[in-house]
PDB file of C-alpha atoms in Angstrom:
ATOM      1  CA  MET J1190     -29.717 -11.742  36.298  1.00  0.00           C
ATOM      2  CA  LYS J1191     -28.122  -8.338  36.824  1.00  0.00           C
ATOM      3  CA  LYS J1192     -24.657  -9.765  36.007  1.00  0.00           C
ATOM      4  CA  LEU J1193     -25.986 -11.312  32.808  1.00  0.00           C
ATOM      5  CA  THR J1194     -27.505  -8.003  31.680  1.00  0.00           C
ATOM      6  CA  MET J1195     -24.270  -6.164  32.504  1.00  0.00           C
ATOM      7  CA  ALA J1196     -22.156  -8.719  30.593  1.00  0.00           C
ATOM      8  CA  GLY J1197     -24.496  -8.516  27.599  1.00  0.00           C
ATOM      9  CA  SER J1198     -24.277  -4.729  27.591  1.00  0.00           C
ATOM     10  CA  ILE J1199     -20.468  -4.794  27.708  1.00  0.00           C
ATOM     11  CA  ILE J1200     -20.279  -7.351  24.896  1.00  0.00           C
ATOM     12  CA  GLY J1201     -22.724  -5.287  22.827  1.00  0.00           C
ATOM     13  CA  ILE J1202     -20.724  -2.091  23.314  1.00  0.00           C
ATOM     14  CA  LEU J1203     -17.469  -3.860  22.422  1.00  0.00           C
ATOM     15  CA  ALA J1204     -19.056  -5.379  19.311  1.00  0.00           C
ATOM     16  CA  CYS J1205     -20.236  -1.926  18.213  1.00  0.00           C
ATOM     17  CA  MET J1206     -16.774  -0.446  18.778  1.00  0.00           C
ATOM     18  CA  VAL J1207     -15.121  -3.214  16.756  1.00  0.00           C
ATOM     19  CA  GLY J1208     -17.697  -2.760  13.995  1.00  0.00           C
ATOM     20  CA  VAL J1209     -17.118   1.004  13.841  1.00  0.00           C
ATOM     21  CA  TYR J1210     -13.341   0.464  13.752  1.00  0.00           C
ATOM     22  CA  PHE J1211     -13.525  -1.975  10.822  1.00  0.00           C
ATOM     23  CA  TYR J1212     -16.091   0.138   8.988  1.00  0.00           C
ATOM     24  CA  PHE J1213     -13.829   3.193   8.948  1.00  0.00           C
ATOM     25  CA  SER J1214     -10.567   1.316   8.373  1.00  0.00           C
ATOM     26  CA  ASN J1215     -11.949  -0.813   5.529  1.00  0.00           C
ATOM     27  CA  ASP J1216     -11.711   0.381   1.904  1.00  0.00           C
ATOM     28  CA  SER J1217     -15.455  -0.078   1.508  1.00  0.00           C
ATOM     29  CA  GLY J1218     -16.181   2.132   4.512  1.00  0.00           C
ATOM     30  CA  LEU J1219     -17.175   5.783   4.484  1.00  0.00           C
ATOM     31  CA  LYS J1220     -14.667   8.010   2.761  1.00  0.00           C
ATOM     32  CA  ILE J1221     -14.840  11.748   2.730  1.00  0.00           C
ATOM     33  CA  ASN J1222     -13.066  13.381  -0.182  1.00  0.00           C
ATOM     34  CA  LEU J1223     -13.660  17.086  -0.322  1.00  0.00           C
ATOM     35  CA  LYS J1224     -11.531  17.412  -3.473  1.00  0.00           C
ATOM     36  CA  LYS J1225     -14.292  15.803  -5.533  1.00  0.00           C
ATOM     37  CA  ASN J1226     -16.666  18.594  -4.530  1.00  0.00           C
ATOM     38  CA  ASP J1227     -14.317  21.114  -6.111  1.00  0.00           C
ATOM     39  CA  PRO J1228     -14.208  20.177  -9.814  1.00  0.00           C
ATOM     40  CA  VAL J1229     -11.134  21.165 -11.780  1.00  0.00           C
ATOM     41  CA  THR J1230     -11.204  21.859 -15.500  1.00  0.00           C
ATOM     42  CA  THR J1231      -9.005  19.861 -17.842  1.00  0.00           C
ATOM     43  CA  LYS J1232      -6.874  22.943 -18.455  1.00  0.00           C
ATOM     44  CA  GLU J1233      -6.422  23.612 -14.717  1.00  0.00           C
ATOM     45  CA  ALA J1234      -5.573  19.974 -14.041  1.00  0.00           C
ATOM     46  CA  GLN J1235      -3.043  19.902 -16.890  1.00  0.00           C
ATOM     47  CA  ALA J1236      -1.396  23.095 -15.593  1.00  0.00           C
ATOM     48  CA  LYS J1237      -1.057  21.618 -12.085  1.00  0.00           C
ATOM     49  CA  ILE J1238       0.376  18.364 -13.484  1.00  0.00           C
ATOM     50  CA  GLU J1239       2.928  20.282 -15.577  1.00  0.00           C
ATOM     51  CA  LYS J1240       3.903  22.411 -12.576  1.00  0.00           C
ATOM     52  CA  GLY J1241       4.510  19.232 -10.569  1.00  0.00           C
ATOM     53  CA  PHE J1242       6.512  17.741 -13.445  1.00  0.00           C
ATOM     54  CA  GLU J1243       8.845  20.746 -13.403  1.00  0.00           C
ATOM     55  CA  ALA J1244       9.215  20.804  -9.605  1.00  0.00           C
ATOM     56  CA  PRO J1245      12.799  20.177  -8.513  1.00  0.00           C
ATOM     57  CA  VAL J1246      13.644  16.863  -6.880  1.00  0.00           C
ATOM     58  CA  SER J1247      16.321  16.311  -4.270  1.00  0.00           C
ATOM     59  CA  SER J1248      19.599  15.172  -5.799  1.00  0.00           C
ATOM     60  CA  LYS J1249      19.614  12.457  -3.126  1.00  0.00           C
ATOM     61  CA  VAL J1250      16.520  10.914  -4.744  1.00  0.00           C
ATOM     62  CA  THR J1251      17.952  10.937  -8.244  1.00  0.00           C
ATOM     63  CA  ALA J1252      21.375   9.785  -7.014  1.00  0.00           C
ATOM     64  CA  GLU J1253      19.730   6.568  -5.798  1.00  0.00           C
ATOM     65  CA  TYR J1254      19.111   5.636  -9.435  1.00  0.00           C
ATOM     66  CA  GLU J1255      22.857   5.196  -9.949  1.00  0.00           C
ATOM     67  CA  THR J1256      23.011   2.329  -7.464  1.00  0.00           C
ATOM     68  CA  MET J1257      19.784   0.598  -8.470  1.00  0.00           C
ATOM     69  CA  ARG J1258      19.929  -2.860  -9.968  1.00  0.00           C
ATOM     70  CA  GLU J1259      18.330  -3.635 -13.322  1.00  0.00           C
ATOM     71  CA  GLU J1260      15.122  -4.976 -11.734  1.00  0.00           C
ATOM     72  CA  GLU J1261      14.826  -1.939  -9.460  1.00  0.00           C
ATOM     73  CA  LEU J1262      15.094   0.425 -12.433  1.00  0.00           C
ATOM     74  CA  ILE J1263      12.404  -1.545 -14.251  1.00  0.00           C
ATOM     75  CA  GLN J1264      10.174  -1.347 -11.160  1.00  0.00           C
ATOM     76  CA  GLU J1265      10.772   2.400 -10.797  1.00  0.00           C
ATOM     77  CA  VAL J1266       9.588   3.037 -14.366  1.00  0.00           C
ATOM     78  CA  HIS J1267       6.629   0.693 -13.779  1.00  0.00           C
ATOM     79  CA  ASN J1268       5.696   2.637 -10.626  1.00  0.00           C
ATOM     80  CA  MET J1269       5.883   5.889 -12.585  1.00  0.00           C
ATOM     81  CA  THR J1270       3.439   4.612 -15.213  1.00  0.00           C
ATOM     82  CA  HIS J1271       0.795   4.255 -12.503  1.00  0.00           C
ATOM     83  CA  GLN J1272       0.453   8.045 -12.438  1.00  0.00           C
ATOM     84  CA  LYS J1273      -0.680   8.024 -16.055  1.00  0.00           C
ATOM     85  CA  VAL J1274      -2.817   4.895 -16.516  1.00  0.00           C
ATOM     86  CA  GLU J1275      -6.101   3.326 -15.464  1.00  0.00           C
ATOM     87  CA  ALA J1276      -5.721  -0.211 -14.110  1.00  0.00           C
ATOM     88  CA  ASP J1277      -7.766  -2.392 -11.752  1.00  0.00           C
ATOM     89  CA  LYS J1278      -4.897  -2.663  -9.276  1.00  0.00           C
ATOM     90  CA  LYS J1279      -1.714  -0.645  -8.904  1.00  0.00           C
ATOM     91  CA  TRP J1280       1.085  -1.585  -6.535  1.00  0.00           C
ATOM     92  CA  GLY J1281       3.755   1.044  -6.033  1.00  0.00           C
ATOM     93  CA  ALA J1282       3.900   4.711  -6.945  1.00  0.00           C
ATOM     94  CA  SER J1283       6.655   7.093  -7.969  1.00  0.00           C
ATOM     95  CA  GLU J1284       5.856  10.625  -9.026  1.00  0.00           C
ATOM     96  CA  ILE J1285       6.949  11.575 -12.522  1.00  0.00           C
ATOM     97  CA  THR J1286       9.143  14.683 -12.598  1.00  0.00           C
ATOM     98  CA  ALA J1287      11.486  16.071 -15.249  1.00  0.00           C
ATOM     99  CA  ASP J1288      14.508  15.584 -12.963  1.00  0.00           C
ATOM    100  CA  LYS J1289      13.659  11.958 -12.260  1.00  0.00           C
ATOM    101  CA  VAL J1290      12.912  11.101 -15.888  1.00  0.00           C
ATOM    102  CA  GLN J1291      16.138  12.734 -17.092  1.00  0.00           C
ATOM    103  CA  LYS J1292      18.280  11.068 -14.419  1.00  0.00           C
ATOM    104  CA  LEU J1293      16.695   7.657 -15.043  1.00  0.00           C
ATOM    105  CA  TYR J1294      17.271   8.036 -18.769  1.00  0.00           C
ATOM    106  CA  GLU J1295      20.944   8.974 -18.258  1.00  0.00           C
ATOM    107  CA  VAL J1296      21.590   6.168 -15.762  1.00  0.00           C
ATOM    108  CA  ILE J1297      19.973   3.544 -17.984  1.00  0.00           C
ATOM    109  CA  GLN J1298      21.944   4.753 -21.024  1.00  0.00           C
ATOM    110  CA  THR J1299      25.265   4.194 -19.243  1.00  0.00           C
ATOM    111  CA  LYS J1300      24.411   1.149 -17.126  1.00  0.00           C
ATOM    112  CA  ASN J1301      25.319  -2.385 -18.181  1.00  0.00           C
ATOM    113  CA  PHE J1302      22.235  -4.588 -18.252  1.00  0.00           C
ATOM    114  CA  LYS J1303      22.240  -8.387 -18.192  1.00  0.00           C
ATOM    115  CA  LYS J1304      19.732  -8.270 -21.034  1.00  0.00           C
ATOM    116  CA  SER J1305      20.146  -5.507 -23.580  1.00  0.00           C
ATOM    117  CA  SER J1306      16.449  -5.892 -24.454  1.00  0.00           C
ATOM    118  CA  HIS J1307      15.519  -4.657 -20.951  1.00  0.00           C
ATOM    119  CA  LYS J1308      17.751  -1.637 -21.352  1.00  0.00           C
ATOM    120  CA  GLN J1309      16.255  -0.869 -24.765  1.00  0.00           C
ATOM    121  CA  MET J1310      12.704  -1.309 -23.447  1.00  0.00           C
ATOM    122  CA  LEU J1311      13.327   1.286 -20.711  1.00  0.00           C
ATOM    123  CA  LEU J1312      15.059   3.725 -23.062  1.00  0.00           C
ATOM    124  CA  ASP J1313      12.187   3.421 -25.554  1.00  0.00           C
ATOM    125  CA  ILE J1314       9.707   4.154 -22.756  1.00  0.00           C
ATOM    126  CA  LEU J1315      11.630   7.069 -21.247  1.00  0.00           C
ATOM    127  CA  GLU J1316      12.840   8.859 -24.378  1.00  0.00           C
ATOM    128  CA  PRO J1317       9.414  10.401 -25.170  1.00  0.00           C
ATOM    129  CA  TRP J1318       8.972  11.190 -21.476  1.00  0.00           C
ATOM    130  CA  THR J1319      12.050  13.447 -21.608  1.00  0.00           C
ATOM    131  CA  ARG J1320       9.928  15.592 -23.966  1.00  0.00           C
ATOM    132  CA  GLN J1321       6.835  15.365 -21.722  1.00  0.00           C
ATOM    133  CA  ASP J1322       5.184  12.938 -24.147  1.00  0.00           C
ATOM    134  CA  PHE J1323       3.467  10.261 -22.075  1.00  0.00           C
ATOM    135  CA  SER J1324       1.225   8.911 -24.829  1.00  0.00           C
ATOM    136  CA  ASN J1325       3.060   5.564 -24.552  1.00  0.00           C
ATOM    137  CA  ALA J1326       2.236   5.091 -20.849  1.00  0.00           C
ATOM    138  CA  VAL J1327      -0.404   2.369 -21.365  1.00  0.00           C
ATOM    139  CA  SER J1328       1.839   0.291 -23.628  1.00  0.00           C
ATOM    140  CA  ALA J1329       4.839   1.036 -21.363  1.00  0.00           C
ATOM    141  CA  HIS J1330       2.948  -0.161 -18.300  1.00  0.00           C
ATOM    142  CA  ASN J1331       1.713  -3.292 -20.029  1.00  0.00           C
ATOM    143  CA  GLN J1332       5.151  -4.134 -21.449  1.00  0.00           C
ATOM    144  CA  ILE J1333       6.671  -4.056 -17.979  1.00  0.00           C
ATOM    145  CA  TRP J1334       3.587  -5.715 -16.475  1.00  0.00           C
ATOM    146  CA  ALA J1335       3.902  -8.598 -18.969  1.00  0.00           C
ATOM    147  CA  TYR J1336       7.658  -8.860 -18.359  1.00  0.00           C
ATOM    148  CA  GLN J1337       6.909  -9.150 -14.626  1.00  0.00           C
ATOM    149  CA  LYS J1338       4.285 -11.812 -15.406  1.00  0.00           C
ATOM    150  CA  GLY J1339       1.420  -9.681 -14.141  1.00  0.00           C
ATOM    151  CA  ASN J1340      -2.061 -11.175 -14.063  1.00  0.00           C
ATOM    152  CA  ILE J1341      -4.021  -8.410 -12.310  1.00  0.00           C
ATOM    153  CA  GLY J1342      -3.760  -4.729 -13.077  1.00  0.00           C
ATOM    154  CA  LYS J1343      -3.324  -4.469 -16.829  1.00  0.00           C
ATOM    155  CA  ALA J1344      -3.560  -0.828 -17.929  1.00  0.00           C
ATOM    156  CA  THR J1345      -6.622  -0.090 -20.036  1.00  0.00           C
ATOM    157  CA  ARG J1346      -6.301   3.601 -20.902  1.00  0.00           C
ATOM    158  CA  LEU J1347      -4.614   6.872 -20.049  1.00  0.00           C
ATOM    159  CA  LEU J1348      -6.070   8.781 -17.118  1.00  0.00           C
ATOM    160  CA  THR J1349      -7.784  12.068 -17.846  1.00  0.00           C
ATOM    161  CA  PRO J1350      -5.911  15.104 -16.503  1.00  0.00           C
ATOM    162  CA  GLN J1351      -8.456  15.362 -13.676  1.00  0.00           C
ATOM    163  CA  GLU J1352      -7.979  11.685 -12.760  1.00  0.00           C
ATOM    164  CA  GLU J1353      -4.214  12.037 -12.893  1.00  0.00           C
ATOM    165  CA  LEU J1354      -4.309  15.110 -10.672  1.00  0.00           C
ATOM    166  CA  GLU J1355      -6.463  13.235  -8.155  1.00  0.00           C
ATOM    167  CA  TYR J1356      -3.975  10.325  -8.233  1.00  0.00           C
ATOM    168  CA  ILE J1357      -1.062  12.731  -7.638  1.00  0.00           C
ATOM    169  CA  GLU J1358      -2.864  14.408  -4.735  1.00  0.00           C
ATOM    170  CA  ASP J1359      -3.796  11.052  -3.185  1.00  0.00           C
ATOM    171  CA  GLU J1360      -0.351   9.472  -3.572  1.00  0.00           C
ATOM    172  CA  PHE J1361       2.158  12.310  -3.256  1.00  0.00           C
ATOM    173  CA  ARG J1362       0.623  15.344  -1.515  1.00  0.00           C
TER     174      ARG J1362
END
C-alpha cells in the first residue's frame, strides 16, 4: 500500500511539472508584457519608428542582397511588410531601415529577373519606401502573398504606430 501511495505521488508531481512546462511554453499560457503597462503616444511611437528607420545597418547585411535570387528578394520584401501590416498570421520578419530599402531598390533595379513583372512589382513597392512612404504596405503584402499563393495571413490594414513599435520591439529588440 505504501509503494502504491508513493508511486501515485511521484506520478502526480511529474504530471504537475509537465503541465506547468506546457502552460508556460504554450502561446495561450501566461505572458507578462510590461511594455503594455507603459503606453506610448502616437507621436512618441512614430519618433521611435523613424529613429529605427534611420539607424545604420551593417554593410554585410545589405551586401547579401546582391547575391539573393529573385524569390529570396521577393521574400525579403514580404518579410518587411510584416512590420507595417495587421494579418492573422505572419511568417518571417525583416526590419525596415533606410539602408536596407535603398540597397534592395538598387539591387532590384540592376538585377536580371526571369519575369520582368516580378521586378516591376518590387520596384513599385519599394520606390515609395525610399521616401518613407509606407502607405502601400497592405497592398504590397497582399500582392506578394497572392503571388506566393497564400491562403492564411492576408493583410487587413496598416498597424497603428503603437502597434508597429510593439512589433519592432518584439521581433528585433
